[in-house]
Short mmCIF file of C-alpha atoms in Angstrom, two decimals:
data_model
loop_
_atom_site.label_atom_id
_atom_site.label_comp_id
_atom_site.label_asym_id
_atom_site.label_seq_id
_atom_site.Cartn_x
_atom_site.Cartn_y
_atom_site.Cartn_z
CA MET A 1 72.93 50.49 88.59
CA THR A 2 75.76 48.52 87.08
CA ILE A 3 79.15 49.41 87.17
CA ILE A 4 81.20 49.24 84.30
CA ARG A 5 84.63 49.24 84.97
CA GLN A 6 87.39 51.22 82.80
CA THR A 7 89.69 49.19 81.25
CA SER A 8 93.36 50.09 81.70
CA LEU A 9 95.31 51.27 78.77
CA PHE A 10 98.91 51.11 80.55
CA SER A 11 101.36 51.87 77.42
CA ILE A 12 104.58 51.86 76.18
CA GLN A 13 105.13 55.69 77.49
CA GLU A 14 103.95 55.06 80.98
CA LEU A 15 106.05 52.09 81.63
CA TYR A 16 109.14 53.98 80.20
CA ASP A 17 108.52 56.32 83.71
CA MET A 18 108.73 53.88 85.96
CA GLU A 19 111.33 53.32 88.13
CA PRO A 20 114.57 51.88 86.66
CA THR A 21 114.89 48.40 88.45
CA GLN A 22 111.22 47.34 87.02
CA LYS A 23 111.76 48.98 83.82
CA TYR A 24 114.51 47.50 83.03
CA ASP A 25 112.95 42.99 84.60
CA ALA A 26 109.87 43.87 82.68
CA ILE A 27 111.07 44.94 79.20
CA ILE A 28 114.23 42.58 79.32
CA SER A 29 112.31 39.25 80.87
CA ALA A 30 110.94 39.17 77.50
CA ILE A 31 113.62 38.79 75.53
CA ASN A 32 115.87 34.99 75.91
CA LEU A 33 119.65 36.32 77.26
CA ASP A 34 119.73 32.24 77.29
CA ASN A 35 119.50 31.60 72.80
CA ILE A 36 121.92 34.68 72.50
CA TYR A 37 124.19 34.72 75.22
CA PRO A 38 126.38 31.16 73.61
CA LYS A 39 126.78 33.33 70.88
CA VAL A 40 129.25 35.91 72.60
CA ILE A 41 130.58 33.96 75.58
CA LYS A 42 134.09 33.98 75.26
CA LYS A 43 134.28 30.67 73.66
CA SER A 44 138.80 30.88 74.31
CA ARG A 45 141.94 31.46 75.90
CA LEU A 46 142.81 34.72 73.64
CA GLY A 47 141.40 37.97 73.33
CA ALA A 48 139.11 39.89 75.46
CA PRO A 49 140.30 39.29 79.23
CA GLU A 50 138.66 36.23 80.91
CA GLU A 51 136.36 38.33 84.18
CA LEU A 52 133.86 39.77 81.60
CA ASN A 53 130.15 39.80 82.51
CA TYR A 54 128.50 38.60 79.33
CA ALA A 55 125.64 38.56 80.65
CA ALA A 56 125.54 42.24 82.25
CA MET A 57 126.65 43.10 79.11
CA ILE A 58 124.23 42.51 76.93
CA ILE A 59 121.65 42.98 79.24
CA SER A 60 123.30 47.05 78.96
CA THR A 61 122.95 47.15 75.09
CA PHE A 62 119.72 46.88 75.28
CA VAL A 63 119.49 48.90 78.60
CA ARG A 64 121.17 51.94 76.61
CA TYR A 65 117.99 51.82 73.93
CA VAL A 66 116.18 51.90 76.93
CA GLU A 67 118.06 55.10 78.43
CA ARG A 68 117.76 56.45 74.98
CA ILE A 69 122.60 56.58 75.92
CA PRO A 70 123.10 57.59 72.00
CA THR A 71 126.66 56.10 72.36
CA ILE A 72 128.87 54.17 73.56
CA LYS A 73 131.57 56.16 75.46
CA ASP A 74 128.53 57.75 77.17
CA LEU A 75 127.76 54.36 77.97
CA ILE A 76 130.64 52.78 80.00
CA LYS A 77 131.28 56.34 81.72
CA ARG A 78 126.87 55.99 82.67
CA LEU A 79 128.35 52.54 84.04
CA HIS A 80 131.39 54.23 85.92
CA ASP A 81 129.51 57.02 87.00
CA ASP A 82 126.24 55.82 88.58
CA VAL A 83 127.14 52.31 90.70
CA ALA A 84 122.70 52.04 91.38
CA PHE A 85 122.45 52.63 87.22
CA LYS A 86 125.64 49.50 87.59
CA LEU A 87 123.83 46.92 89.23
CA ASN A 88 120.34 47.45 87.01
CA CYS A 89 122.01 46.01 84.23
CA GLY A 90 123.72 43.28 85.94
CA PHE A 91 126.93 44.13 86.91
CA LEU A 92 128.56 43.46 90.13
CA VAL A 93 130.12 45.94 91.99
CA SER A 94 133.74 44.70 91.94
CA ASP A 95 133.42 43.97 88.02
CA SER A 96 134.87 45.88 85.66
CA VAL A 97 133.36 47.57 83.51
CA PRO A 98 134.07 46.29 80.00
CA SER A 99 136.15 48.26 77.80
CA GLU A 100 134.76 50.38 73.88
CA ALA A 101 136.60 47.60 72.24
CA SER A 102 135.12 44.88 74.31
CA TYR A 103 131.35 46.16 73.73
CA SER A 104 132.59 46.04 70.32
CA ARG A 105 134.16 42.86 70.13
CA LEU A 106 129.89 42.55 71.27
CA VAL A 107 128.55 43.72 68.50
CA THR A 108 130.73 41.78 65.82
CA LYS A 109 129.96 39.10 67.25
CA LEU A 110 126.57 39.80 66.64
CA GLU A 111 127.50 40.79 63.71
CA ALA A 112 128.41 37.05 63.15
CA CYS A 113 124.96 35.71 63.62
CA ASN A 114 121.65 36.10 62.97
CA VAL A 115 119.46 35.81 66.50
CA LEU A 116 118.27 39.21 67.50
CA GLU A 117 116.84 38.96 63.89
CA ILE A 118 115.34 35.51 65.26
CA GLU A 119 114.28 36.30 69.12
CA ARG A 120 112.50 39.76 67.76
CA ASP A 121 110.48 36.89 65.59
CA LYS A 122 109.99 34.63 68.50
CA VAL A 123 109.22 37.83 71.20
CA VAL A 124 105.65 37.76 67.85
CA LEU A 125 105.31 33.89 68.93
CA GLN A 126 105.23 34.89 72.36
CA ALA A 127 103.21 37.89 71.93
CA ILE A 128 100.50 35.27 70.35
CA ALA A 129 100.54 32.46 72.22
CA GLU A 130 99.63 34.96 75.38
CA GLY A 131 97.34 35.92 73.44
CA PHE A 132 98.10 40.23 73.32
CA ILE A 133 98.35 39.85 68.46
CA MET A 134 94.48 39.12 67.28
CA ASP A 135 94.79 41.01 64.46
CA ASP A 136 93.17 40.87 61.62
CA THR A 137 94.88 43.62 58.86
CA ALA A 138 98.70 44.00 58.68
CA ALA A 139 99.75 47.26 57.38
CA ILE A 140 103.35 47.65 54.98
CA ASP A 141 105.72 50.73 55.15
CA ALA A 142 109.16 51.34 54.61
CA THR A 143 111.28 54.53 56.84
CA HIS A 144 114.62 55.76 56.06
CA PHE A 145 118.33 57.33 57.91
CA GLU A 146 121.14 58.31 57.19
CA ALA A 147 123.85 55.88 57.60
CA ARG A 148 127.23 57.77 60.40
CA ASP A 149 128.84 58.77 57.07
CA GLN A 150 128.99 61.46 54.26
CA ALA A 151 128.33 60.44 51.21
CA PRO A 152 130.94 59.80 48.43
CA PRO A 153 131.33 62.12 46.04
CA LYS A 154 129.08 61.63 43.32
CA GLU A 155 130.69 60.00 40.13
CA GLU A 156 129.59 60.90 36.44
CA LYS A 157 128.70 58.29 34.54
CA PRO A 158 129.60 58.49 30.95
CA LYS A 159 126.50 59.67 28.53
CA PRO A 160 124.55 56.83 26.45
CA GLU A 161 125.44 56.20 22.79
CA PRO A 162 121.89 58.18 21.01
CA LYS A 163 118.72 55.47 20.82
CA LYS A 164 118.66 53.93 16.89
CA ARG A 165 115.73 56.23 15.41
CA GLY A 166 112.62 54.48 14.21
CA ARG A 167 111.12 50.50 14.66
CA LYS A 168 113.08 47.18 14.81
CA SER A 169 112.87 44.77 11.83
CA LYS A 170 110.72 41.43 13.94
CA GLU A 171 114.15 39.93 13.67
CA GLU A 172 116.73 42.67 14.62
CA ARG A 173 112.82 42.99 18.04
CA GLU A 174 113.43 39.34 18.55
CA GLN A 175 117.76 38.99 19.03
CA TRP A 176 116.17 42.22 21.10
CA LEU A 177 114.36 40.48 24.11
CA LYS A 178 117.20 37.57 24.14
CA GLU A 179 119.81 39.49 25.07
CA GLN A 180 117.93 42.01 27.64
CA ALA A 181 116.19 38.49 29.39
CA GLU A 182 119.69 37.41 29.23
CA THR A 183 121.40 40.49 30.52
CA ASP A 184 118.44 40.26 32.96
CA ALA A 185 118.96 36.43 34.31
CA ASP A 186 122.48 37.03 34.66
CA LEU A 187 121.51 40.67 37.40
CA PRO A 188 120.81 40.44 41.50
CA LEU A 189 117.51 39.74 42.02
CA TYR A 190 116.95 43.12 43.68
CA ASP A 191 118.07 44.88 40.89
CA ARG A 192 115.73 41.91 38.60
CA LYS A 193 112.27 43.27 38.19
CA ILE A 194 109.50 42.06 41.64
CA GLU A 195 107.61 38.82 40.10
CA ALA A 196 111.33 37.55 40.55
CA GLN A 197 110.91 36.93 44.16
CA LEU A 198 107.33 34.92 43.03
CA ASP A 199 109.26 31.23 44.13
CA VAL A 200 112.21 32.41 45.15
CA PRO A 201 112.24 31.11 48.93
CA ILE A 202 112.02 33.51 51.97
CA VAL A 203 115.19 32.82 53.61
CA GLU A 204 117.72 33.50 49.44
CA LEU A 205 115.26 36.59 49.63
CA ARG A 206 116.74 38.31 53.03
CA ALA A 207 119.67 36.58 52.23
CA GLU A 208 120.34 38.63 48.94
CA VAL A 209 118.98 42.17 49.97
CA PRO A 210 121.79 45.00 49.62
CA GLN A 211 123.19 46.24 53.15
CA ASP A 212 125.65 49.22 52.12
CA PRO A 213 124.63 52.94 52.06
CA LYS A 214 123.31 54.36 49.56
CA TRP A 215 121.33 57.21 48.26
CA GLY A 216 117.77 57.72 48.80
CA VAL A 217 114.94 59.50 47.39
CA LYS A 218 111.25 59.85 48.44
CA LYS A 219 108.14 62.24 47.72
CA ASN A 220 107.55 64.08 50.75
CA SER A 221 103.90 65.65 51.87
CA GLU A 222 104.39 68.20 49.50
CA GLY A 223 105.39 66.51 46.45
CA GLN A 224 108.93 66.90 46.56
CA ASN A 225 112.07 64.73 46.46
CA VAL A 226 114.36 64.28 49.63
CA PHE A 227 117.07 62.38 49.47
CA TRP A 228 119.88 60.73 52.34
CA PHE A 229 122.34 58.46 51.98
CA GLY A 230 121.98 55.95 54.09
CA TYR A 231 119.33 52.77 54.93
CA LYS A 232 115.58 52.14 54.90
CA GLY A 233 114.02 50.01 57.56
CA HIS A 234 110.43 47.86 56.61
CA LEU A 235 107.88 47.42 58.80
CA ALA A 236 104.74 45.03 59.15
CA VAL A 237 102.57 45.81 61.72
CA GLY A 238 99.60 44.57 63.59
CA THR A 239 97.56 47.19 63.53
CA SER A 240 95.67 46.84 65.58
CA SER A 241 98.21 45.16 68.28
CA GLN A 242 100.83 47.59 66.67
CA TYR A 243 103.78 44.95 67.23
CA ILE A 244 106.08 44.32 64.55
CA LEU A 245 105.85 41.32 62.51
CA GLN A 246 108.34 41.40 60.23
CA ALA A 247 110.89 44.20 59.42
CA LEU A 248 113.99 43.64 56.86
CA PHE A 249 117.03 46.68 56.68
CA SER A 250 118.29 47.03 53.32
CA SER A 251 120.56 50.00 51.58
CA GLY A 252 118.43 53.53 51.06
CA SER A 253 118.20 53.05 46.91
CA LEU A 254 115.74 50.16 47.06
CA ASN A 255 112.31 50.36 46.28
CA ASP A 256 109.56 50.18 48.44
CA GLY A 257 107.60 46.70 47.14
CA LYS A 258 110.39 45.63 45.81
CA ALA A 259 110.91 44.69 50.03
CA ALA A 260 107.60 44.23 50.09
CA ILE A 261 106.86 40.40 49.33
CA PRO A 262 110.18 39.27 51.23
CA LEU A 263 107.77 41.17 54.66
CA LEU A 264 104.69 39.19 53.55
CA LYS A 265 106.39 35.83 53.29
CA GLY A 266 108.17 36.59 56.40
CA ILE A 267 104.22 36.89 58.24
CA HIS A 268 102.99 34.02 55.87
CA GLU A 269 105.12 31.00 56.74
CA ARG A 270 107.44 31.99 60.61
CA LEU A 271 104.19 33.52 62.05
CA GLN A 272 101.06 32.13 60.13
CA LEU A 273 98.90 34.43 61.37
CA PRO A 274 95.39 34.93 60.99
CA LEU A 275 95.25 37.87 58.49
CA ARG A 276 92.35 38.63 56.17
CA TYR A 277 94.69 41.75 54.42
CA GLN A 278 97.09 43.93 53.66
CA THR A 279 97.85 47.45 53.47
CA MET A 280 99.59 49.46 51.51
CA ASP A 281 100.74 52.71 50.50
CA ALA A 282 100.70 53.78 46.60
CA GLY A 283 104.52 52.81 46.24
CA TYR A 284 103.35 49.39 46.80
CA ASP A 285 101.33 48.69 43.73
CA TYR A 286 102.70 46.29 41.90
CA GLU A 287 100.54 43.67 39.96
CA PRO A 288 103.24 40.76 42.47
CA LEU A 289 102.49 42.17 44.86
CA TYR A 290 98.83 41.57 45.13
CA GLU A 291 99.86 38.14 43.71
CA GLN A 292 101.60 36.98 46.40
CA VAL A 293 98.55 38.87 48.37
CA HIS A 294 96.65 35.80 46.13
CA ARG A 295 98.99 32.45 46.89
CA MET A 296 97.88 34.18 51.12
CA GLY A 297 94.82 33.65 50.78
CA GLN A 298 94.26 37.28 52.01
CA GLN A 299 92.42 40.69 50.00
CA SER A 300 94.82 43.64 49.50
CA VAL A 301 94.37 46.93 50.78
CA ILE A 302 96.68 48.33 48.44
CA ALA A 303 96.18 52.27 47.56
CA TYR A 304 96.44 52.86 43.49
CA ASN A 305 98.46 54.65 41.15
CA LYS A 306 97.30 55.55 37.75
CA ARG A 307 100.34 54.99 36.08
CA ASN A 308 99.33 57.42 33.47
CA GLU A 309 96.79 54.81 31.89
CA GLY A 310 93.70 55.80 30.72
CA GLU A 311 89.53 55.15 32.70
CA PRO A 312 88.39 51.87 31.17
CA ILE A 313 84.81 52.17 29.12
CA GLY A 314 82.33 51.89 31.57
CA PHE A 315 83.49 51.72 34.29
CA ASP A 316 84.07 54.90 37.53
CA LYS A 317 87.40 55.32 38.51
CA HIS A 318 87.13 53.01 41.50
CA PHE A 319 86.85 50.30 38.52
CA ALA A 320 82.85 49.58 39.55
CA PRO A 321 80.82 49.20 36.93
CA THR A 322 78.22 51.88 35.51
CA CYS A 323 74.81 51.92 34.33
CA PHE A 324 73.86 53.54 30.62
CA ARG A 325 73.65 56.15 31.84
CA GLU A 326 77.44 56.69 33.20
CA HIS A 327 76.32 55.95 37.65
CA SER A 328 78.72 53.62 38.92
CA TYR A 329 76.86 50.85 40.60
CA ARG A 330 76.76 50.19 44.58
CA TYR A 331 79.29 47.69 46.03
CA ASP A 332 77.41 44.79 47.62
CA SER A 333 79.26 42.07 49.21
CA PHE A 334 81.83 39.71 48.65
CA ASP A 335 81.59 36.42 47.82
CA ALA A 336 84.49 34.62 49.23
CA LYS A 337 84.52 31.09 47.95
CA TYR A 338 84.34 31.60 44.84
CA GLU A 339 86.44 34.93 45.05
CA THR A 340 83.74 37.63 43.43
CA LEU A 341 82.65 40.30 44.03
CA LYS A 342 78.71 41.47 43.50
CA TYR A 343 77.52 45.27 42.44
CA THR A 344 74.54 46.36 43.03
CA ARG A 345 71.75 48.96 41.16
CA PRO A 346 72.74 52.37 40.63
CA LYS A 347 70.17 54.53 42.98
CA GLU A 348 70.23 56.70 40.50
CA CYS A 349 68.68 54.12 38.34
CA SER A 350 65.07 53.27 40.61
CA ASP A 351 63.58 55.86 38.71
CA CYS A 352 65.43 55.39 34.97
CA PRO A 353 63.22 54.36 31.75
CA LEU A 354 65.84 52.21 31.11
CA ALA A 355 65.37 50.11 33.91
CA ASP A 356 62.57 48.58 32.63
CA GLU A 357 62.74 47.93 28.96
CA GLY A 358 66.77 46.26 30.96
CA ILE A 359 69.38 47.42 29.12
CA CYS A 360 70.47 48.04 32.90
CA GLN A 361 71.12 44.95 34.61
CA LYS A 362 70.19 45.06 38.25
CA VAL A 363 73.35 43.04 39.63
CA TYR A 364 76.72 42.81 38.66
CA LYS A 365 79.47 40.04 39.36
CA VAL A 366 82.30 39.87 38.69
CA LYS A 367 86.08 38.06 40.26
CA ILE A 368 89.09 39.13 40.58
CA THR A 369 90.84 37.17 40.18
CA THR A 370 89.90 38.57 36.19
CA ASP A 371 92.35 41.39 37.52
CA LEU A 372 93.32 41.38 40.93
CA ARG A 373 95.14 45.44 41.07
CA ARG A 374 91.51 47.06 39.83
CA TYR A 375 88.84 44.04 41.61
CA THR A 376 89.47 43.65 45.37
CA ALA A 377 87.93 42.75 48.16
CA PRO A 378 86.02 44.91 49.74
CA ALA A 379 86.06 46.39 46.32
CA ARG A 380 87.99 50.27 45.52
CA GLY A 381 86.19 53.43 46.83
CA SER A 382 83.46 51.54 49.20
CA GLN A 383 83.09 52.29 52.99
CA ALA A 384 85.11 49.36 53.73
CA TRP A 385 87.03 49.16 52.11
CA LYS A 386 88.59 53.44 52.86
CA LYS A 387 88.21 52.32 56.69
CA ILE A 388 90.63 49.27 56.34
CA PHE A 389 92.62 51.18 54.64
CA LYS A 390 92.91 54.12 57.50
CA ARG A 391 94.43 51.14 60.16
CA ARG A 392 97.68 51.94 57.27
CA THR A 393 98.34 54.87 60.20
CA ALA A 394 99.72 52.03 62.51
CA VAL A 395 102.64 51.45 60.39
CA GLU A 396 103.92 54.98 60.91
CA ARG A 397 103.31 56.15 64.45
CA VAL A 398 105.56 52.63 64.57
CA ASN A 399 108.31 53.75 62.09
CA ALA A 400 107.94 57.83 64.69
CA TYR A 401 108.53 55.65 67.23
CA LEU A 402 111.25 53.76 67.09
CA LYS A 403 113.44 57.15 65.39
CA GLU A 404 111.51 59.49 68.44
CA PHE A 405 111.80 57.00 71.30
CA PHE A 406 114.16 54.20 69.92
CA GLN A 407 117.36 55.54 68.25
CA LEU A 408 116.68 54.38 64.84
CA ASN A 409 118.40 57.13 63.78
CA ASN A 410 121.16 57.38 65.65
CA VAL A 411 123.15 55.05 63.70
CA ARG A 412 126.62 54.33 65.29
CA TYR A 413 127.91 52.12 63.25
CA ARG A 414 129.60 52.67 58.80
CA THR A 415 129.46 50.28 57.50
CA GLY A 416 126.10 48.65 56.14
CA LYS A 417 125.93 44.84 59.03
CA ARG A 418 127.16 46.23 61.52
CA ALA A 419 124.17 49.63 60.52
CA LYS A 420 122.17 46.71 60.02
CA ILE A 421 122.88 44.92 64.60
CA HIS A 422 121.59 49.15 65.35
CA PHE A 423 118.58 48.03 63.24
CA ASP A 424 117.74 44.85 65.11
CA MET A 425 118.47 45.84 68.26
CA VAL A 426 115.84 48.56 68.40
CA THR A 427 112.93 46.83 66.15
CA LEU A 428 113.70 43.63 69.29
CA ILE A 429 113.52 46.79 71.82
CA TYR A 430 110.59 48.02 70.35
CA ASN A 431 108.80 44.54 70.87
CA ALA A 432 110.11 43.69 74.36
CA SER A 433 108.95 46.33 75.54
CA LYS A 434 105.44 46.47 73.70
CA LEU A 435 105.17 42.70 75.13
CA ALA A 436 106.37 44.41 78.61
CA ALA A 437 103.78 46.90 78.88
CA ASP A 438 100.87 44.75 77.00
CA ARG A 439 101.04 42.08 81.09
CA ILE A 440 101.54 44.80 82.62
CA ASN A 441 97.69 46.10 81.26
CA ALA A 442 97.03 42.11 81.26
CA GLN A 443 98.08 42.07 85.16
CA LEU A 444 96.33 45.68 85.57
CA ASN A 445 92.82 44.77 84.39
CA GLN A 446 93.47 40.99 86.63
CA GLN A 447 92.91 42.82 89.70
CA GLN A 448 90.18 44.86 89.09
CA VAL A 449 88.37 41.96 87.90
CA ALA A 450 89.49 41.00 91.37
#
């Protein structure tokens, strides 16, 4: 009888249950500290003492997130009280423990550069090179977390003047449209409509993201509005590997849909993964997002948001054509060469007398480019579409991991720029932990084969 050997599934939780020395080595080895060290090392005789061990400071900052140590003050106390922990973080016995001010200066230097975000992308590229990321679908979603400080009191806005009733004349309307276009052109990038982002380079999109803490609102599972003061983390996650492919930090007031194009462009230009599908919930149902995915040569699997739109005549709620008796045609296949969906005659038409009279056609074809929002591949409502859309839960799972195990909702900084360092650190440590777990899995599987 053939013996089937079960493959090992070593998880992040099992990684965190390992001995500290092994755990720290596995996670930190996934990050290239040589790229971070030159950014924070002391270059002047002035300021912080020269005897500080900057490499160990970087490692201990990472370990703080691994061990879920809430504050820098608690980290310093642990370094003072636990010699073994101090050695595991890379300090020598003779090294003095850095002060809170020293760690604050370290964060300031990280704030001045973009090294953590760059290293996060490099960890993903390394995972791709080692064969751990072979996804064909990415899922995009946002999660909110509160700022450290309480929200300032809301300012009372002056009441706008009542609008004049009645239709504008042709001249008045043209003048109004001209004024609106001039006003929109002067707005910041993320205050304009989403389609303004389509032709903007990824570097500019990243640089213009608002990062100050703001009031945000989102509907919960019960349909009620939930308000918070703080930030949002926008993630694009591989649905199979569950790596964070791209991440974006923003103010809590930024609309989820306005963060999607920077994430999509980041995946396409920085990683160049052979993805086939991008899946999102109804909060991302905007035409420019379908256009961006189509430009990338991929397909959108996004929940449809009606927005008080009526169903078109001759089509069902999933935009599949209907026969004379209003039975829906069945989705058959997608022709990628001609970007065409093929529908076949409904089952109910097999014994319909109208079928033989040629009133209802046997096959119905439609190009997805006629309306990228309504016509997706696979077609909306089909079993294939539903199966791909279910993969979207991967990004929700990662959001939960970041909050429960990686302290995403434990922001200790007051400014948005420093809070971004916290977000970048959390997402970098998560990806490094995922790569470490995958490497251990690969070693276990090789040992089993041997």
